[in-house]
Amino acid sequence: MKKKVQLITVFVFCAFLGVLTILNFMNPDKEFSENENRYLKQFPEFSIKKLLKNSYTSELDTYLNDQFIFRDNWIGIKAFSKIGTGSIENNGVYIGKNKTLIQMFSSYDENTLNKSISQINKFVENLDIPAQLMIVPTASDIDQDLLPMFSFNINQENILAVIESQVKGDWINVSDALANQKDVYFKTDHHWNSHGAYLAYKAYCLQNKLNEEQFDFEKVTDDFKGTLLSKAGVFWYPGDAMYKMIPQKSIKSEVIFEDGTSMDSLFDSQKLVEKDKYAYYLGGNHSLVTIKNEGVVNDQGKILVVKDSYAHIFIPYLASHYSEIIMVDLRYYRLPLTELIASEDINQVLFLYNLENFVTEKNFAFLR
């Protein structure tokens, strides 16, 4: 009887594997995973050279993993089982309180940071216009009360203090502006939200002796499911709300991208039907973006913003003060910034990064 049960178990298991194999072959390949917000590996092209270097088998393994049938379901089951067994994180994302997801930030390369500070200082010293830095702490610092028990993150305030003490540019302290505040980051994404960016805007105005503009906020979606949700695999979590920031003193903005295309708004409504809804703000990541604003009261001129994507939700506030804002992403932009500053008659520079990106950024080497 025992042997019969064993044979039935083996048969069922083999049949299950066989059905999965057949379904995998029948299932058409997907190019993009909406839940994971990334492109999936396609069937690799075979070559003897790849085979001898073992790269073909590695690519084939990645392909099979990416195209495995019911992949999203398996990812969700894994996440659900980890949470159910008491795990506090999944794929480097803490499962926080109130269905809040927080990116783990437990280490950084001190040498990379020191090089970055040195490269920024060299660049700033050669400028004849003011330069400022706004380095934003991430949610693992500000939202510590939402972290699960036994979570560990690096002390971001200590790192910020080191940067402030060594960097040549004028320091804008946003840590104090965000401290003890609620709802300043998205629950499913690593970015700050419109409220967090607004608090930083107030600190920016205070530092630069600008009169704050007043804004109305219009909800444009309540189903933004960001990168942290994709990494953690908790696809059943509710999405975040996103808001359009409308200045009460109306301005007219034109956003011009590096390829010459443009849009007549700081907000791209078409992105709201896509997975990466954060691209609603300024159309997503680009190497060079020029924003021209008409109707600015007390115009502060032209500003260059060297940035990561945290800037995208901040710029709509800044647009009420500058007739022209030029944004540069050093991951893609390789031309000398000094030439851009001279040719565009820029009168101010702002570096805007979240701290985790800042301490890992290696592209400051292209500052010149």
Short mmCIF file of C-alpha atoms in Angstrom, two decimals:
data_model
loop_
_atom_site.label_atom_id
_atom_site.label_comp_id
_atom_site.label_asym_id
_atom_site.label_seq_id
_atom_site.Cartn_x
_atom_site.Cartn_y
_atom_site.Cartn_z
CA MET A 1 0.00 0.00 0.00
CA LYS A 2 2.83 2.38 0.95
CA LYS A 3 4.60 1.67 -2.34
CA LYS A 4 1.40 2.34 -4.25
CA VAL A 5 0.97 5.72 -2.56
CA GLN A 6 4.57 6.59 -3.40
CA LEU A 7 4.04 5.66 -7.06
CA ILE A 8 0.87 7.77 -7.22
CA THR A 9 2.73 10.71 -5.66
CA VAL A 10 5.59 10.41 -8.18
CA PHE A 11 3.12 10.12 -11.05
CA VAL A 12 1.15 13.19 -9.96
CA PHE A 13 4.34 15.21 -9.50
CA CYS A 14 5.70 14.19 -12.92
CA ALA A 15 2.33 14.90 -14.52
CA PHE A 16 2.30 18.33 -12.90
CA LEU A 17 5.79 19.09 -14.24
CA GLY A 18 4.80 17.77 -17.66
CA VAL A 19 1.71 19.98 -17.83
CA LEU A 20 3.74 23.02 -16.78
CA THR A 21 6.36 22.23 -19.44
CA ILE A 22 3.71 21.91 -22.17
CA LEU A 23 2.00 25.12 -21.05
CA ASN A 24 5.35 26.94 -21.06
CA PHE A 25 5.98 25.91 -24.65
CA MET A 26 2.44 26.90 -25.68
CA ASN A 27 2.47 30.21 -23.82
CA PRO A 28 3.61 33.13 -26.03
CA ASP A 29 6.57 35.10 -24.73
CA LYS A 30 5.86 38.43 -23.02
CA GLU A 31 8.06 41.43 -23.70
CA PHE A 32 7.18 43.46 -20.63
CA SER A 33 5.98 42.73 -17.11
CA GLU A 34 3.50 45.34 -15.94
CA ASN A 35 3.69 44.17 -12.33
CA GLU A 36 7.50 44.13 -12.20
CA ASN A 37 7.75 47.22 -14.42
CA ARG A 38 10.60 45.82 -16.51
CA TYR A 39 11.34 44.20 -19.85
CA LEU A 40 11.56 40.42 -19.79
CA LYS A 41 14.34 38.36 -21.31
CA GLN A 42 13.62 37.09 -24.82
CA PHE A 43 14.84 33.79 -26.27
CA PRO A 44 18.63 34.15 -26.61
CA GLU A 45 20.36 33.85 -29.96
CA PHE A 46 22.58 30.76 -30.05
CA SER A 47 26.27 30.88 -30.92
CA ILE A 48 29.22 28.57 -30.30
CA LYS A 49 31.12 31.50 -28.76
CA LYS A 50 28.35 32.10 -26.20
CA LEU A 51 28.13 28.39 -25.44
CA LEU A 52 31.87 28.08 -24.80
CA LYS A 53 31.80 31.11 -22.49
CA ASN A 54 28.77 29.71 -20.63
CA SER A 55 26.90 32.95 -21.33
CA TYR A 56 24.30 31.19 -23.47
CA THR A 57 23.18 28.88 -20.66
CA SER A 58 23.02 31.85 -18.31
CA GLU A 59 20.87 33.80 -20.78
CA LEU A 60 18.68 30.75 -21.36
CA ASP A 61 18.18 30.36 -17.59
CA THR A 62 17.15 34.01 -17.30
CA TYR A 63 14.78 33.57 -20.25
CA LEU A 64 13.11 30.52 -18.71
CA ASN A 65 12.70 32.30 -15.37
CA ASP A 66 11.27 35.43 -16.98
CA GLN A 67 8.87 33.58 -19.26
CA PHE A 68 7.73 30.93 -16.79
CA ILE A 69 3.98 30.52 -17.02
CA PHE A 70 1.93 32.20 -14.28
CA ARG A 71 5.12 34.05 -13.22
CA ASP A 72 3.22 36.89 -11.52
CA ASN A 73 1.18 34.37 -9.53
CA TRP A 74 4.31 32.56 -8.33
CA ILE A 75 5.91 35.86 -7.32
CA GLY A 76 2.78 36.81 -5.39
CA ILE A 77 2.63 33.39 -3.71
CA LYS A 78 6.28 33.72 -2.66
CA ALA A 79 5.66 37.20 -1.21
CA PHE A 80 2.49 36.03 0.57
CA SER A 81 4.26 33.02 2.06
CA LYS A 82 7.21 35.13 3.28
CA ILE A 83 4.88 37.59 4.98
CA GLY A 84 2.83 34.73 6.40
CA THR A 85 5.92 33.15 7.96
CA GLY A 86 6.93 36.40 9.65
CA SER A 87 9.51 37.78 7.21
CA ILE A 88 9.93 41.56 7.51
CA GLU A 89 11.24 42.07 3.96
CA ASN A 90 11.18 40.69 0.43
CA ASN A 91 13.80 41.51 -2.22
CA GLY A 92 15.25 44.34 -0.15
CA VAL A 93 11.90 45.95 0.59
CA TYR A 94 10.59 46.16 4.14
CA ILE A 95 6.96 45.21 4.66
CA GLY A 96 6.02 48.13 6.88
CA LYS A 97 2.97 49.04 8.91
CA ASN A 98 -0.28 50.16 7.28
CA LYS A 99 0.70 48.38 4.05
CA THR A 100 3.66 50.70 3.61
CA LEU A 101 6.66 49.47 1.62
CA ILE A 102 10.06 50.97 2.46
CA GLN A 103 13.31 50.49 0.56
CA MET A 104 16.08 48.94 2.68
CA PHE A 105 19.11 51.25 2.98
CA SER A 106 21.70 49.43 5.07
CA SER A 107 25.09 50.28 3.54
CA TYR A 108 26.98 52.51 1.13
CA ASP A 109 30.46 52.87 -0.37
CA GLU A 110 32.28 55.64 1.48
CA ASN A 111 34.92 55.90 -1.27
CA THR A 112 32.25 56.56 -3.89
CA LEU A 113 30.73 59.28 -1.72
CA ASN A 114 34.10 60.95 -1.10
CA LYS A 115 34.84 60.98 -4.83
CA SER A 116 31.42 62.46 -5.57
CA ILE A 117 31.91 65.28 -3.05
CA SER A 118 35.36 66.02 -4.50
CA GLN A 119 34.01 66.07 -8.06
CA ILE A 120 31.11 68.37 -7.12
CA ASN A 121 33.45 70.68 -5.22
CA LYS A 122 35.81 70.96 -8.19
CA PHE A 123 32.87 71.78 -10.45
CA VAL A 124 31.34 74.34 -8.07
CA GLU A 125 34.67 76.09 -7.45
CA ASN A 126 34.96 76.81 -11.18
CA LEU A 127 31.49 78.38 -11.39
CA ASP A 128 30.83 82.10 -11.14
CA ILE A 129 27.17 81.53 -10.25
CA PRO A 130 25.67 80.18 -7.00
CA ALA A 131 25.18 76.43 -6.56
CA GLN A 132 22.97 74.70 -4.02
CA LEU A 133 22.44 71.11 -2.91
CA MET A 134 19.18 69.51 -1.83
CA ILE A 135 19.87 65.94 -0.73
CA VAL A 136 16.69 64.23 0.41
CA PRO A 137 16.61 61.49 3.07
CA THR A 138 14.61 58.43 2.08
CA ALA A 139 11.58 56.90 3.79
CA SER A 140 13.67 54.54 5.95
CA ASP A 141 14.88 57.65 7.80
CA ILE A 142 11.74 59.80 7.94
CA ASP A 143 9.18 56.99 8.30
CA GLN A 144 10.98 54.97 10.96
CA ASP A 145 7.74 54.57 12.90
CA LEU A 146 6.35 52.55 9.98
CA LEU A 147 9.27 50.12 9.78
CA PRO A 148 8.77 46.55 11.02
CA MET A 149 10.46 45.38 14.21
CA PHE A 150 14.12 44.32 13.88
CA SER A 151 14.65 46.24 10.65
CA PHE A 152 18.09 47.79 10.17
CA ASN A 153 18.98 50.87 8.15
CA ILE A 154 21.98 53.13 8.05
CA ASN A 155 21.87 56.43 9.96
CA GLN A 156 21.10 58.85 7.15
CA GLU A 157 21.39 61.97 9.31
CA ASN A 158 25.05 61.18 9.96
CA ILE A 159 25.76 60.85 6.24
CA LEU A 160 23.90 64.09 5.48
CA ALA A 161 25.94 65.86 8.15
CA VAL A 162 29.16 64.63 6.54
CA ILE A 163 28.08 65.82 3.09
CA GLU A 164 26.97 69.20 4.42
CA SER A 165 30.28 69.74 6.21
CA GLN A 166 32.40 68.91 3.16
CA VAL A 167 30.51 70.11 0.11
CA LYS A 168 31.18 73.59 -1.32
CA GLY A 169 27.66 74.46 -2.45
CA ASP A 170 24.98 76.12 -0.37
CA TRP A 171 23.14 73.46 1.66
CA ILE A 172 19.33 73.29 1.73
CA ASN A 173 18.23 71.36 4.81
CA VAL A 174 15.17 69.30 3.90
CA SER A 175 15.61 66.77 6.71
CA ASP A 176 14.21 69.21 9.24
CA ALA A 177 11.36 70.09 6.88
CA LEU A 178 10.35 66.42 6.55
CA ALA A 179 11.04 65.34 10.13
CA ASN A 180 7.98 64.33 12.18
CA GLN A 181 5.73 64.78 9.14
CA LYS A 182 3.26 62.18 7.95
CA ASP A 183 2.52 61.04 4.40
CA VAL A 184 5.56 62.45 2.60
CA TYR A 185 6.46 59.32 0.59
CA PHE A 186 4.40 57.02 -1.58
CA LYS A 187 3.49 53.76 0.15
CA THR A 188 4.31 51.60 -2.88
CA ASP A 189 7.18 53.56 -4.42
CA HIS A 190 10.61 54.87 -3.41
CA HIS A 191 9.83 58.49 -4.37
CA TRP A 192 8.52 61.23 -2.13
CA ASN A 193 5.01 62.37 -2.97
CA SER A 194 3.59 65.82 -3.73
CA HIS A 195 3.26 66.60 -0.01
CA GLY A 196 6.89 65.73 0.72
CA ALA A 197 8.07 67.78 -2.27
CA TYR A 198 5.89 70.70 -1.11
CA LEU A 199 7.53 70.69 2.32
CA ALA A 200 10.94 70.78 0.60
CA TYR A 201 9.69 73.62 -1.62
CA LYS A 202 8.85 75.63 1.49
CA ALA A 203 12.40 75.03 2.80
CA TYR A 204 13.80 76.06 -0.59
CA CYS A 205 11.83 79.31 -0.56
CA LEU A 206 12.96 80.08 2.98
CA GLN A 207 16.60 79.48 2.06
CA ASN A 208 16.38 81.63 -1.08
CA LYS A 209 14.18 84.36 0.44
CA LEU A 210 11.36 83.69 -2.01
CA ASN A 211 7.67 84.23 -1.36
CA GLU A 212 5.89 80.87 -1.37
CA GLU A 213 3.23 80.45 -4.02
CA GLN A 214 -0.09 78.83 -3.12
CA PHE A 215 -1.22 75.67 -4.87
CA ASP A 216 -4.39 73.70 -5.36
CA PHE A 217 -4.17 69.92 -5.53
CA GLU A 218 -6.21 67.83 -7.95
CA LYS A 219 -6.24 64.04 -7.55
CA VAL A 220 -5.44 62.40 -10.90
CA THR A 221 -5.32 58.75 -9.81
CA ASP A 222 -5.52 56.60 -6.70
CA ASP A 223 -4.01 53.50 -8.34
CA PHE A 224 -0.29 54.25 -8.60
CA LYS A 225 1.56 51.02 -7.85
CA GLY A 226 5.25 51.84 -7.76
CA THR A 227 8.62 50.15 -7.95
CA LEU A 228 8.63 48.89 -4.37
CA LEU A 229 5.37 47.02 -4.90
CA SER A 230 6.91 45.45 -8.01
CA LYS A 231 10.05 44.39 -6.09
CA ALA A 232 8.21 43.10 -3.05
CA GLY A 233 5.67 41.17 -5.13
CA VAL A 234 2.71 42.24 -3.00
CA PHE A 235 0.56 42.88 -6.05
CA TRP A 236 -2.63 42.84 -3.99
CA TYR A 237 -1.66 46.00 -2.06
CA PRO A 238 -3.75 49.11 -2.86
CA GLY A 239 -2.25 51.85 -5.00
CA ASP A 240 -1.23 55.38 -4.03
CA ALA A 241 -3.00 58.63 -4.84
CA MET A 242 -1.23 61.13 -7.09
CA TYR A 243 -1.97 64.83 -7.39
CA LYS A 244 -1.58 67.58 -9.92
CA MET A 245 -0.17 70.75 -8.36
CA ILE A 246 -1.90 73.84 -9.76
CA PRO A 247 -0.47 77.26 -8.84
CA GLN A 248 -3.12 79.78 -7.87
CA LYS A 249 -1.18 82.38 -9.84
CA SER A 250 -1.49 80.74 -13.22
CA ILE A 251 1.60 80.14 -15.38
CA LYS A 252 1.94 78.58 -18.81
CA SER A 253 4.67 75.94 -19.19
CA GLU A 254 6.25 74.25 -22.19
CA VAL A 255 8.44 71.19 -21.66
CA ILE A 256 10.99 70.52 -24.41
CA PHE A 257 12.87 67.20 -24.50
CA GLU A 258 16.34 66.45 -25.86
CA ASP A 259 14.95 65.05 -29.13
CA GLY A 260 13.00 68.24 -29.88
CA THR A 261 9.58 66.88 -28.92
CA SER A 262 7.58 68.89 -26.43
CA MET A 263 4.41 69.08 -24.37
CA ASP A 264 2.49 72.12 -23.19
CA SER A 265 2.17 71.02 -19.57
CA LEU A 266 4.34 69.90 -16.67
CA PHE A 267 2.13 66.81 -16.49
CA ASP A 268 1.78 63.98 -19.01
CA SER A 269 -1.73 62.58 -18.63
CA GLN A 270 -0.99 59.70 -21.01
CA LYS A 271 1.32 58.19 -18.38
CA LEU A 272 -1.62 57.67 -16.01
CA VAL A 273 -2.78 54.66 -18.05
CA GLU A 274 0.68 53.06 -17.87
CA LYS A 275 2.37 51.11 -15.07
CA ASP A 276 4.96 53.80 -14.36
CA LYS A 277 2.50 56.51 -13.41
CA TYR A 278 5.23 58.54 -11.71
CA ALA A 279 6.27 59.55 -15.24
CA TYR A 280 3.13 61.72 -15.16
CA TYR A 281 5.45 64.32 -13.66
CA LEU A 282 7.48 65.82 -16.54
CA GLY A 283 7.17 62.72 -18.72
CA GLY A 284 9.73 60.53 -16.97
CA ASN A 285 13.52 60.29 -17.32
CA HIS A 286 15.37 62.21 -20.04
CA SER A 287 18.95 63.34 -20.48
CA LEU A 288 18.08 67.01 -21.03
CA VAL A 289 14.78 68.80 -20.44
CA THR A 290 14.09 72.51 -20.91
CA ILE A 291 11.04 74.02 -19.22
CA LYS A 292 9.91 77.47 -20.28
CA ASN A 293 7.41 79.24 -18.04
CA GLU A 294 5.33 82.27 -18.97
CA GLY A 295 3.59 84.49 -16.42
CA VAL A 296 6.16 84.07 -13.64
CA VAL A 297 5.93 86.82 -11.02
CA ASN A 298 9.26 87.92 -9.50
CA ASP A 299 11.20 85.91 -12.05
CA GLN A 300 14.45 84.47 -10.68
CA GLY A 301 15.85 83.82 -14.16
CA LYS A 302 17.24 80.51 -15.37
CA ILE A 303 18.22 77.59 -13.19
CA LEU A 304 20.05 74.36 -14.03
CA VAL A 305 18.87 71.34 -12.01
CA VAL A 306 21.28 68.41 -11.93
CA LYS A 307 19.09 65.65 -10.60
CA ASP A 308 17.61 62.23 -10.19
CA SER A 309 13.89 61.49 -10.52
CA TYR A 310 13.08 63.00 -7.11
CA ALA A 311 13.24 66.35 -8.92
CA HIS A 312 10.32 65.53 -11.22
CA ILE A 313 7.65 66.04 -8.57
CA PHE A 314 9.50 69.07 -7.13
CA ILE A 315 9.88 71.07 -10.35
CA PRO A 316 6.15 71.95 -10.68
CA TYR A 317 6.56 74.04 -7.53
CA LEU A 318 9.81 75.60 -8.71
CA ALA A 319 8.25 76.59 -12.06
CA SER A 320 6.39 79.45 -10.38
CA HIS A 321 9.71 81.20 -9.72
CA TYR A 322 11.85 80.67 -12.83
CA SER A 323 11.17 81.63 -16.43
CA GLU A 324 13.36 78.73 -17.51
CA ILE A 325 14.40 75.50 -15.82
CA ILE A 326 16.91 73.18 -17.48
CA MET A 327 17.14 69.66 -16.06
CA VAL A 328 20.10 67.36 -16.65
CA ASP A 329 20.35 63.67 -15.78
CA LEU A 330 24.03 62.72 -15.62
CA ARG A 331 23.21 59.07 -16.30
CA TYR A 332 22.51 60.07 -19.90
CA TYR A 333 23.97 63.56 -20.43
CA ARG A 334 27.66 63.67 -21.31
CA LEU A 335 28.30 67.19 -22.69
CA PRO A 336 30.12 69.80 -20.56
CA LEU A 337 27.72 71.54 -18.18
CA THR A 338 29.88 74.67 -18.16
CA GLU A 339 29.19 75.10 -21.88
CA LEU A 340 25.45 74.61 -21.27
CA ILE A 341 25.52 77.19 -18.47
CA ALA A 342 27.31 79.72 -20.67
CA SER A 343 25.22 79.17 -23.80
CA GLU A 344 21.88 79.30 -21.95
CA ASP A 345 22.90 82.20 -19.68
CA ILE A 346 22.01 80.21 -16.55
CA ASN A 347 22.31 82.11 -13.28
CA GLN A 348 21.88 79.35 -10.67
CA VAL A 349 22.57 75.61 -10.20
CA LEU A 350 20.71 73.14 -7.99
CA PHE A 351 21.77 69.54 -7.29
CA LEU A 352 18.70 67.53 -6.25
CA TYR A 353 19.05 63.85 -5.34
CA ASN A 354 17.69 61.43 -2.82
CA LEU A 355 20.44 60.35 -0.45
CA GLU A 356 20.58 56.70 -1.52
CA ASN A 357 21.09 57.69 -5.14
CA PHE A 358 23.58 60.40 -4.19
CA VAL A 359 25.91 58.07 -2.27
CA THR A 360 25.91 55.51 -5.11
CA GLU A 361 26.06 57.97 -8.04
CA LYS A 362 29.25 57.55 -10.08
CA ASN A 363 28.36 59.94 -12.88
CA PHE A 364 29.53 63.07 -11.06
CA ALA A 365 32.81 62.22 -12.76
CA PHE A 366 31.27 63.76 -15.90
CA LEU A 367 30.86 67.17 -14.25
CA ARG A 368 32.94 69.64 -16.18
#
